[in-house]
Amino acid sequence: MAMLQVDIYEQILIRLGVEDLICCKSVCKSWHFLISSNRFIKDHLKHSYNDDCNNTQIEHRRVAITGLSASLFQLEIGSWYFSFRHRFHLLGSSNGLVCISIHNAQLFVVNPLTREVRKLRKHNLCNKLRAECEGKPVLCFGFGYDSSIDDYKVVVGFMKSKYVTCFHVLTLKSNAWTLVGDVNYCYLRSVGVLCNGALHWVMKDPNENKVILSFDLSREKFKQIPQPDDDMVYQSYIRAPCSIISLGIIDECLCIFDQYLLPQKIWKMNHYNVKQSWTSVTHDWQMKNDFVHCLSGLLKHDVLCDKSLCHEIQLCRTQDIIGAPIYVQSLVSPRIQSHAKQKRKKQPMNNKRTVKILKGDITVHRPTLEV
């Protein structure tokens, strides 16, 4: 009977919001233990995700950074991530965690609802964030969940030369940077879009062709995503020198759009990595409202803390914010740690790895590493 009561309590608690659950942790020790358990956190995350998917009133929850006035005009989305000289930059979101960079390139992972903040180990390449290469930032970023190891990864790409980008990755459990390798592309957008367990950037190859490059977070391999090049309108559009293409998410699907021509120029990939599934979104496309979780905060001595993090929800039309990361309310903590600390030998940073990207497959040439 006692077990039955615990099950009933759990089914009730799992339907509550994050703020209510934080209050419920103070009711008794058993509730605190239950709500803090990894199993409950994962079940609550799954319930929150399914609840949002079945909510007919909204299209998505998204997250964005606002200025001090918290106006939607100042949201940093799509190709405008680094256009405003704010103190915060949004680098991605996954399972309720949000990755943020501040003006001196220090990286943080936060949960806006639980107000937990984690400062990540600073990469030496991040010191070059404020430098410029042909008028653009010399770093690109991405953040997402790796289901194969139940961990979260921060990805940083450094532009070594005009058509060579070197990538490194950090996992939250290890809080250590490792080298992935080089790709023969330069990026046109600084922040990767998370879709189907992979990060995606708009890039340019040495022949000046615009491509969509994906990075599988579990396999840590790169691949080109096919574009709707059978569409004559898209072909004429992407070849135009003035076109500014960005990536986003519509209906859980990867999409291509021009932020300055919304909603006229939108293409959606209905089935991931299937070229024939690209469709042009019609002009009379009916959109629902998005719940936008707006973050802002104040820094003290270049440190972000839970007390300084501000969070509010606003409504926005999907066409105006389809480049912003998808957000889900969760109890997931950014302070996850590895259960078993593994000893690793330090790797010299000049240890070269070259990543060759082929259509449909990837071959990675790298030295043998001792772990």
mmCIF file with all atom_site columns, C-alpha atoms in Angstrom, residues 153-286:
data_model
loop_
_atom_site.group_PDB
_atom_site.id
_atom_site.type_symbol
_atom_site.label_atom_id
_atom_site.label_alt_id
_atom_site.label_comp_id
_atom_site.label_asym_id
_atom_site.label_entity_id
_atom_site.label_seq_id
_atom_site.pdbx_PDB_ins_code
_atom_site.Cartn_x
_atom_site.Cartn_y
_atom_site.Cartn_z
_atom_site.occupancy
_atom_site.B_iso_or_equiv
_atom_site.pdbx_formal_charge
_atom_site.auth_seq_id
_atom_site.auth_comp_id
_atom_site.auth_asym_id
_atom_site.auth_atom_id
_atom_site.pdbx_PDB_model_num
ATOM 1   C CA . LYS A 1 153 ? 28.769 18.607 -25.353 1.00 0.00 ? 153 LYS A CA 1
ATOM 2   C CA . VAL A 1 154 ? 29.990 22.096 -26.201 1.00 0.00 ? 154 VAL A CA 1
ATOM 3   C CA . VAL A 1 155 ? 31.576 22.354 -29.660 1.00 0.00 ? 155 VAL A CA 1
ATOM 4   C CA . VAL A 1 156 ? 33.931 25.143 -30.718 1.00 0.00 ? 156 VAL A CA 1
ATOM 5   C CA . GLY A 1 157 ? 35.296 25.665 -34.217 1.00 0.00 ? 157 GLY A CA 1
ATOM 6   C CA . PHE A 1 158 ? 38.278 27.933 -34.850 1.00 0.00 ? 158 PHE A CA 1
ATOM 7   C CA . MET A 1 159 ? 38.942 29.419 -38.282 1.00 0.00 ? 159 MET A CA 1
ATOM 8   C CA . LYS A 1 160 ? 42.591 28.530 -38.882 1.00 0.00 ? 160 LYS A CA 1
ATOM 9   C CA . SER A 1 161 ? 42.601 29.935 -42.416 1.00 0.00 ? 161 SER A CA 1
ATOM 10  C CA . LYS A 1 162 ? 40.069 31.055 -45.005 1.00 0.00 ? 162 LYS A CA 1
ATOM 11  C CA . TYR A 1 163 ? 38.783 27.549 -45.763 1.00 0.00 ? 163 TYR A CA 1
ATOM 12  C CA . VAL A 1 164 ? 39.997 25.528 -42.781 1.00 0.00 ? 164 VAL A CA 1
ATOM 13  C CA . THR A 1 165 ? 38.065 25.267 -39.509 1.00 0.00 ? 165 THR A CA 1
ATOM 14  C CA . CYS A 1 166 ? 39.442 23.303 -36.548 1.00 0.00 ? 166 CYS A CA 1
ATOM 15  C CA . PHE A 1 167 ? 36.917 21.816 -34.096 1.00 0.00 ? 167 PHE A CA 1
ATOM 16  C CA . HIS A 1 168 ? 37.234 20.970 -30.392 1.00 0.00 ? 168 HIS A CA 1
ATOM 17  C CA . VAL A 1 169 ? 34.628 19.492 -28.048 1.00 0.00 ? 169 VAL A CA 1
ATOM 18  C CA . LEU A 1 170 ? 34.018 19.624 -24.282 1.00 0.00 ? 170 LEU A CA 1
ATOM 19  C CA . THR A 1 171 ? 31.773 17.253 -22.306 1.00 0.00 ? 171 THR A CA 1
ATOM 20  C CA . LEU A 1 172 ? 30.108 18.463 -19.118 1.00 0.00 ? 172 LEU A CA 1
ATOM 21  C CA . LYS A 1 173 ? 31.080 15.349 -17.165 1.00 0.00 ? 173 LYS A CA 1
ATOM 22  C CA . SER A 1 174 ? 34.780 15.726 -17.919 1.00 0.00 ? 174 SER A CA 1
ATOM 23  C CA . ASN A 1 175 ? 34.897 19.528 -18.278 1.00 0.00 ? 175 ASN A CA 1
ATOM 24  C CA . ALA A 1 176 ? 37.879 18.958 -20.595 1.00 0.00 ? 176 ALA A CA 1
ATOM 25  C CA . TRP A 1 177 ? 38.530 19.959 -24.194 1.00 0.00 ? 177 TRP A CA 1
ATOM 26  C CA . THR A 1 178 ? 39.545 17.401 -26.826 1.00 0.00 ? 178 THR A CA 1
ATOM 27  C CA . LEU A 1 179 ? 40.513 17.834 -30.460 1.00 0.00 ? 179 LEU A CA 1
ATOM 28  C CA . VAL A 1 180 ? 38.092 16.627 -33.150 1.00 0.00 ? 180 VAL A CA 1
ATOM 29  C CA . GLY A 1 181 ? 39.906 17.727 -36.306 1.00 0.00 ? 181 GLY A CA 1
ATOM 30  C CA . ASP A 1 182 ? 39.933 20.079 -39.284 1.00 0.00 ? 182 ASP A CA 1
ATOM 31  C CA . VAL A 1 183 ? 37.341 20.525 -42.034 1.00 0.00 ? 183 VAL A CA 1
ATOM 32  C CA . ASN A 1 184 ? 37.940 22.321 -45.319 1.00 0.00 ? 184 ASN A CA 1
ATOM 33  C CA . TYR A 1 185 ? 35.131 24.814 -44.899 1.00 0.00 ? 185 TYR A CA 1
ATOM 34  C CA . CYS A 1 186 ? 34.611 28.281 -43.501 1.00 0.00 ? 186 CYS A CA 1
ATOM 35  C CA . TYR A 1 187 ? 31.414 28.971 -41.601 1.00 0.00 ? 187 TYR A CA 1
ATOM 36  C CA . LEU A 1 188 ? 28.895 31.641 -42.534 1.00 0.00 ? 188 LEU A CA 1
ATOM 37  C CA . ARG A 1 189 ? 26.888 31.389 -39.288 1.00 0.00 ? 189 ARG A CA 1
ATOM 38  C CA . SER A 1 190 ? 28.536 31.284 -35.888 1.00 0.00 ? 190 SER A CA 1
ATOM 39  C CA . VAL A 1 191 ? 26.012 29.181 -33.943 1.00 0.00 ? 191 VAL A CA 1
ATOM 40  C CA . GLY A 1 192 ? 25.043 25.619 -34.855 1.00 0.00 ? 192 GLY A CA 1
ATOM 41  C CA . VAL A 1 193 ? 21.401 24.492 -35.001 1.00 0.00 ? 193 VAL A CA 1
ATOM 42  C CA . LEU A 1 194 ? 20.594 21.305 -33.075 1.00 0.00 ? 194 LEU A CA 1
ATOM 43  C CA . CYS A 1 195 ? 18.433 18.753 -34.911 1.00 0.00 ? 195 CYS A CA 1
ATOM 44  C CA . ASN A 1 196 ? 18.259 14.952 -34.837 1.00 0.00 ? 196 ASN A CA 1
ATOM 45  C CA . GLY A 1 197 ? 21.213 14.586 -32.477 1.00 0.00 ? 197 GLY A CA 1
ATOM 46  C CA . ALA A 1 198 ? 23.524 16.690 -34.645 1.00 0.00 ? 198 ALA A CA 1
ATOM 47  C CA . LEU A 1 199 ? 24.652 20.312 -34.925 1.00 0.00 ? 199 LEU A CA 1
ATOM 48  C CA . HIS A 1 200 ? 24.331 22.123 -38.236 1.00 0.00 ? 200 HIS A CA 1
ATOM 49  C CA . TRP A 1 201 ? 26.123 25.139 -39.681 1.00 0.00 ? 201 TRP A CA 1
ATOM 50  C CA . VAL A 1 202 ? 25.881 27.005 -42.966 1.00 0.00 ? 202 VAL A CA 1
ATOM 51  C CA . MET A 1 203 ? 29.377 26.863 -44.463 1.00 0.00 ? 203 MET A CA 1
ATOM 52  C CA . LYS A 1 204 ? 31.251 27.612 -47.652 1.00 0.00 ? 204 LYS A CA 1
ATOM 53  C CA . ASP A 1 205 ? 33.696 25.305 -49.435 1.00 0.00 ? 205 ASP A CA 1
ATOM 54  C CA . PRO A 1 206 ? 36.855 26.378 -51.333 1.00 0.00 ? 206 PRO A CA 1
ATOM 55  C CA . ASN A 1 207 ? 34.749 26.666 -54.515 1.00 0.00 ? 207 ASN A CA 1
ATOM 56  C CA . GLU A 1 208 ? 32.540 29.264 -52.806 1.00 0.00 ? 208 GLU A CA 1
ATOM 57  C CA . ASN A 1 209 ? 29.578 26.844 -52.698 1.00 0.00 ? 209 ASN A CA 1
ATOM 58  C CA . LYS A 1 210 ? 27.267 27.150 -49.701 1.00 0.00 ? 210 LYS A CA 1
ATOM 59  C CA . VAL A 1 211 ? 26.750 23.849 -47.876 1.00 0.00 ? 211 VAL A CA 1
ATOM 60  C CA . ILE A 1 212 ? 25.015 22.564 -44.743 1.00 0.00 ? 212 ILE A CA 1
ATOM 61  C CA . LEU A 1 213 ? 27.549 20.764 -42.554 1.00 0.00 ? 213 LEU A CA 1
ATOM 62  C CA . SER A 1 214 ? 26.371 18.527 -39.712 1.00 0.00 ? 214 SER A CA 1
ATOM 63  C CA . PHE A 1 215 ? 28.308 17.219 -36.712 1.00 0.00 ? 215 PHE A CA 1
ATOM 64  C CA . ASP A 1 216 ? 26.918 14.026 -35.159 1.00 0.00 ? 216 ASP A CA 1
ATOM 65  C CA . LEU A 1 217 ? 27.319 14.496 -31.400 1.00 0.00 ? 217 LEU A CA 1
ATOM 66  C CA . SER A 1 218 ? 27.467 10.755 -30.633 1.00 0.00 ? 218 SER A CA 1
ATOM 67  C CA . ARG A 1 219 ? 29.808 9.646  -33.436 1.00 0.00 ? 219 ARG A CA 1
ATOM 68  C CA . GLU A 1 220 ? 31.684 12.974 -33.549 1.00 0.00 ? 220 GLU A CA 1
ATOM 69  C CA . LYS A 1 221 ? 31.719 12.865 -37.339 1.00 0.00 ? 221 LYS A CA 1
ATOM 70  C CA . PHE A 1 222 ? 30.912 15.457 -39.969 1.00 0.00 ? 222 PHE A CA 1
ATOM 71  C CA . LYS A 1 223 ? 28.596 15.064 -42.943 1.00 0.00 ? 223 LYS A CA 1
ATOM 72  C CA . GLN A 1 224 ? 27.090 17.257 -45.620 1.00 0.00 ? 224 GLN A CA 1
ATOM 73  C CA . ILE A 1 225 ? 23.297 17.538 -45.511 1.00 0.00 ? 225 ILE A CA 1
ATOM 74  C CA . PRO A 1 226 ? 21.673 17.552 -48.989 1.00 0.00 ? 226 PRO A CA 1
ATOM 75  C CA . GLN A 1 227 ? 20.041 20.785 -50.044 1.00 0.00 ? 227 GLN A CA 1
ATOM 76  C CA . PRO A 1 228 ? 16.901 21.311 -52.151 1.00 0.00 ? 228 PRO A CA 1
ATOM 77  C CA . ASP A 1 229 ? 18.985 21.920 -55.271 1.00 0.00 ? 229 ASP A CA 1
ATOM 78  C CA . ASP A 1 230 ? 16.237 20.420 -57.490 1.00 0.00 ? 230 ASP A CA 1
ATOM 79  C CA . ASP A 1 231 ? 14.171 23.472 -56.617 1.00 0.00 ? 231 ASP A CA 1
ATOM 80  C CA . MET A 1 232 ? 14.944 26.094 -59.283 1.00 0.00 ? 232 MET A CA 1
ATOM 81  C CA . VAL A 1 233 ? 13.786 28.908 -57.013 1.00 0.00 ? 233 VAL A CA 1
ATOM 82  C CA . TYR A 1 234 ? 16.158 27.740 -54.296 1.00 0.00 ? 234 TYR A CA 1
ATOM 83  C CA . GLN A 1 235 ? 19.020 27.394 -56.772 1.00 0.00 ? 235 GLN A CA 1
ATOM 84  C CA . SER A 1 236 ? 18.619 30.922 -58.053 1.00 0.00 ? 236 SER A CA 1
ATOM 85  C CA . TYR A 1 237 ? 18.273 32.172 -54.504 1.00 0.00 ? 237 TYR A CA 1
ATOM 86  C CA . ILE A 1 238 ? 21.298 30.460 -52.986 1.00 0.00 ? 238 ILE A CA 1
ATOM 87  C CA . ARG A 1 239 ? 23.563 31.476 -55.880 1.00 0.00 ? 239 ARG A CA 1
ATOM 88  C CA . ALA A 1 240 ? 22.675 35.121 -55.499 1.00 0.00 ? 240 ALA A CA 1
ATOM 89  C CA . PRO A 1 241 ? 25.592 36.943 -53.842 1.00 0.00 ? 241 PRO A CA 1
ATOM 90  C CA . CYS A 1 242 ? 23.220 38.970 -51.655 1.00 0.00 ? 242 CYS A CA 1
ATOM 91  C CA . SER A 1 243 ? 21.358 35.958 -50.215 1.00 0.00 ? 243 SER A CA 1
ATOM 92  C CA . ILE A 1 244 ? 21.871 35.411 -46.469 1.00 0.00 ? 244 ILE A CA 1
ATOM 93  C CA . ILE A 1 245 ? 20.728 31.914 -45.559 1.00 0.00 ? 245 ILE A CA 1
ATOM 94  C CA . SER A 1 246 ? 20.213 30.692 -42.004 1.00 0.00 ? 246 SER A CA 1
ATOM 95  C CA . LEU A 1 247 ? 19.076 27.436 -40.397 1.00 0.00 ? 247 LEU A CA 1
ATOM 96  C CA . GLY A 1 248 ? 16.238 26.891 -37.960 1.00 0.00 ? 248 GLY A CA 1
ATOM 97  C CA . ILE A 1 249 ? 13.599 24.450 -36.748 1.00 0.00 ? 249 ILE A CA 1
ATOM 98  C CA . ILE A 1 250 ? 9.954  24.130 -37.857 1.00 0.00 ? 250 ILE A CA 1
ATOM 99  C CA . ASP A 1 251 ? 7.786  21.231 -36.632 1.00 0.00 ? 251 ASP A CA 1
ATOM 100 C CA . GLU A 1 252 ? 10.897 19.427 -35.332 1.00 0.00 ? 252 GLU A CA 1
ATOM 101 C CA . CYS A 1 253 ? 12.362 19.638 -38.861 1.00 0.00 ? 253 CYS A CA 1
ATOM 102 C CA . LEU A 1 254 ? 15.463 21.422 -40.140 1.00 0.00 ? 254 LEU A CA 1
ATOM 103 C CA . CYS A 1 255 ? 14.653 24.462 -42.266 1.00 0.00 ? 255 CYS A CA 1
ATOM 104 C CA . ILE A 1 256 ? 16.476 27.049 -44.381 1.00 0.00 ? 256 ILE A CA 1
ATOM 105 C CA . PHE A 1 257 ? 15.376 30.658 -44.413 1.00 0.00 ? 257 PHE A CA 1
ATOM 106 C CA . ASP A 1 258 ? 16.448 34.213 -45.112 1.00 0.00 ? 258 ASP A CA 1
ATOM 107 C CA . GLN A 1 259 ? 15.910 36.314 -42.012 1.00 0.00 ? 259 GLN A CA 1
ATOM 108 C CA . TYR A 1 260 ? 15.417 39.449 -44.091 1.00 0.00 ? 260 TYR A CA 1
ATOM 109 C CA . LEU A 1 261 ? 12.824 37.831 -46.382 1.00 0.00 ? 261 LEU A CA 1
ATOM 110 C CA . LEU A 1 262 ? 10.590 36.015 -43.872 1.00 0.00 ? 262 LEU A CA 1
ATOM 111 C CA . PRO A 1 263 ? 8.123  34.470 -44.459 1.00 0.00 ? 263 PRO A CA 1
ATOM 112 C CA . GLN A 1 264 ? 8.632  34.358 -48.255 1.00 0.00 ? 264 GLN A CA 1
ATOM 113 C CA . LYS A 1 265 ? 11.846 32.313 -48.289 1.00 0.00 ? 265 LYS A CA 1
ATOM 114 C CA . ILE A 1 266 ? 11.539 29.161 -46.153 1.00 0.00 ? 266 ILE A CA 1
ATOM 115 C CA . TRP A 1 267 ? 12.385 25.550 -47.072 1.00 0.00 ? 267 TRP A CA 1
ATOM 116 C CA . LYS A 1 268 ? 11.708 22.648 -44.683 1.00 0.00 ? 268 LYS A CA 1
ATOM 117 C CA . MET A 1 269 ? 13.260 19.156 -44.639 1.00 0.00 ? 269 MET A CA 1
ATOM 118 C CA . ASN A 1 270 ? 10.326 16.924 -43.674 1.00 0.00 ? 270 ASN A CA 1
ATOM 119 C CA . HIS A 1 271 ? 12.478 13.789 -43.289 1.00 0.00 ? 271 HIS A CA 1
ATOM 120 C CA . TYR A 1 272 ? 15.948 14.286 -41.914 1.00 0.00 ? 272 TYR A CA 1
ATOM 121 C CA . ASN A 1 273 ? 18.818 13.880 -44.384 1.00 0.00 ? 273 ASN A CA 1
ATOM 122 C CA . VAL A 1 274 ? 16.422 12.970 -47.225 1.00 0.00 ? 274 VAL A CA 1
ATOM 123 C CA . LYS A 1 275 ? 16.976 15.287 -50.161 1.00 0.00 ? 275 LYS A CA 1
ATOM 124 C CA . GLN A 1 276 ? 13.590 14.597 -51.759 1.00 0.00 ? 276 GLN A CA 1
ATOM 125 C CA . SER A 1 277 ? 11.769 15.651 -48.572 1.00 0.00 ? 277 SER A CA 1
ATOM 126 C CA . TRP A 1 278 ? 12.636 19.354 -48.915 1.00 0.00 ? 278 TRP A CA 1
ATOM 127 C CA . THR A 1 279 ? 9.531  21.461 -49.500 1.00 0.00 ? 279 THR A CA 1
ATOM 128 C CA . SER A 1 280 ? 8.960  25.171 -49.874 1.00 0.00 ? 280 SER A CA 1
ATOM 129 C CA . VAL A 1 281 ? 6.782  26.613 -47.128 1.00 0.00 ? 281 VAL A CA 1
ATOM 130 C CA . THR A 1 282 ? 3.865  28.481 -48.669 1.00 0.00 ? 282 THR A CA 1
ATOM 131 C CA . HIS A 1 283 ? 3.352  32.186 -48.048 1.00 0.00 ? 283 HIS A CA 1
ATOM 132 C CA . ASP A 1 284 ? -0.005 31.615 -46.362 1.00 0.00 ? 284 ASP A CA 1
ATOM 133 C CA . TRP A 1 285 ? 1.499  29.183 -43.878 1.00 0.00 ? 285 TRP A CA 1
ATOM 134 C CA . GLN A 1 286 ? -0.521 29.362 -40.670 1.00 0.00 ? 286 GLN A CA 1
#
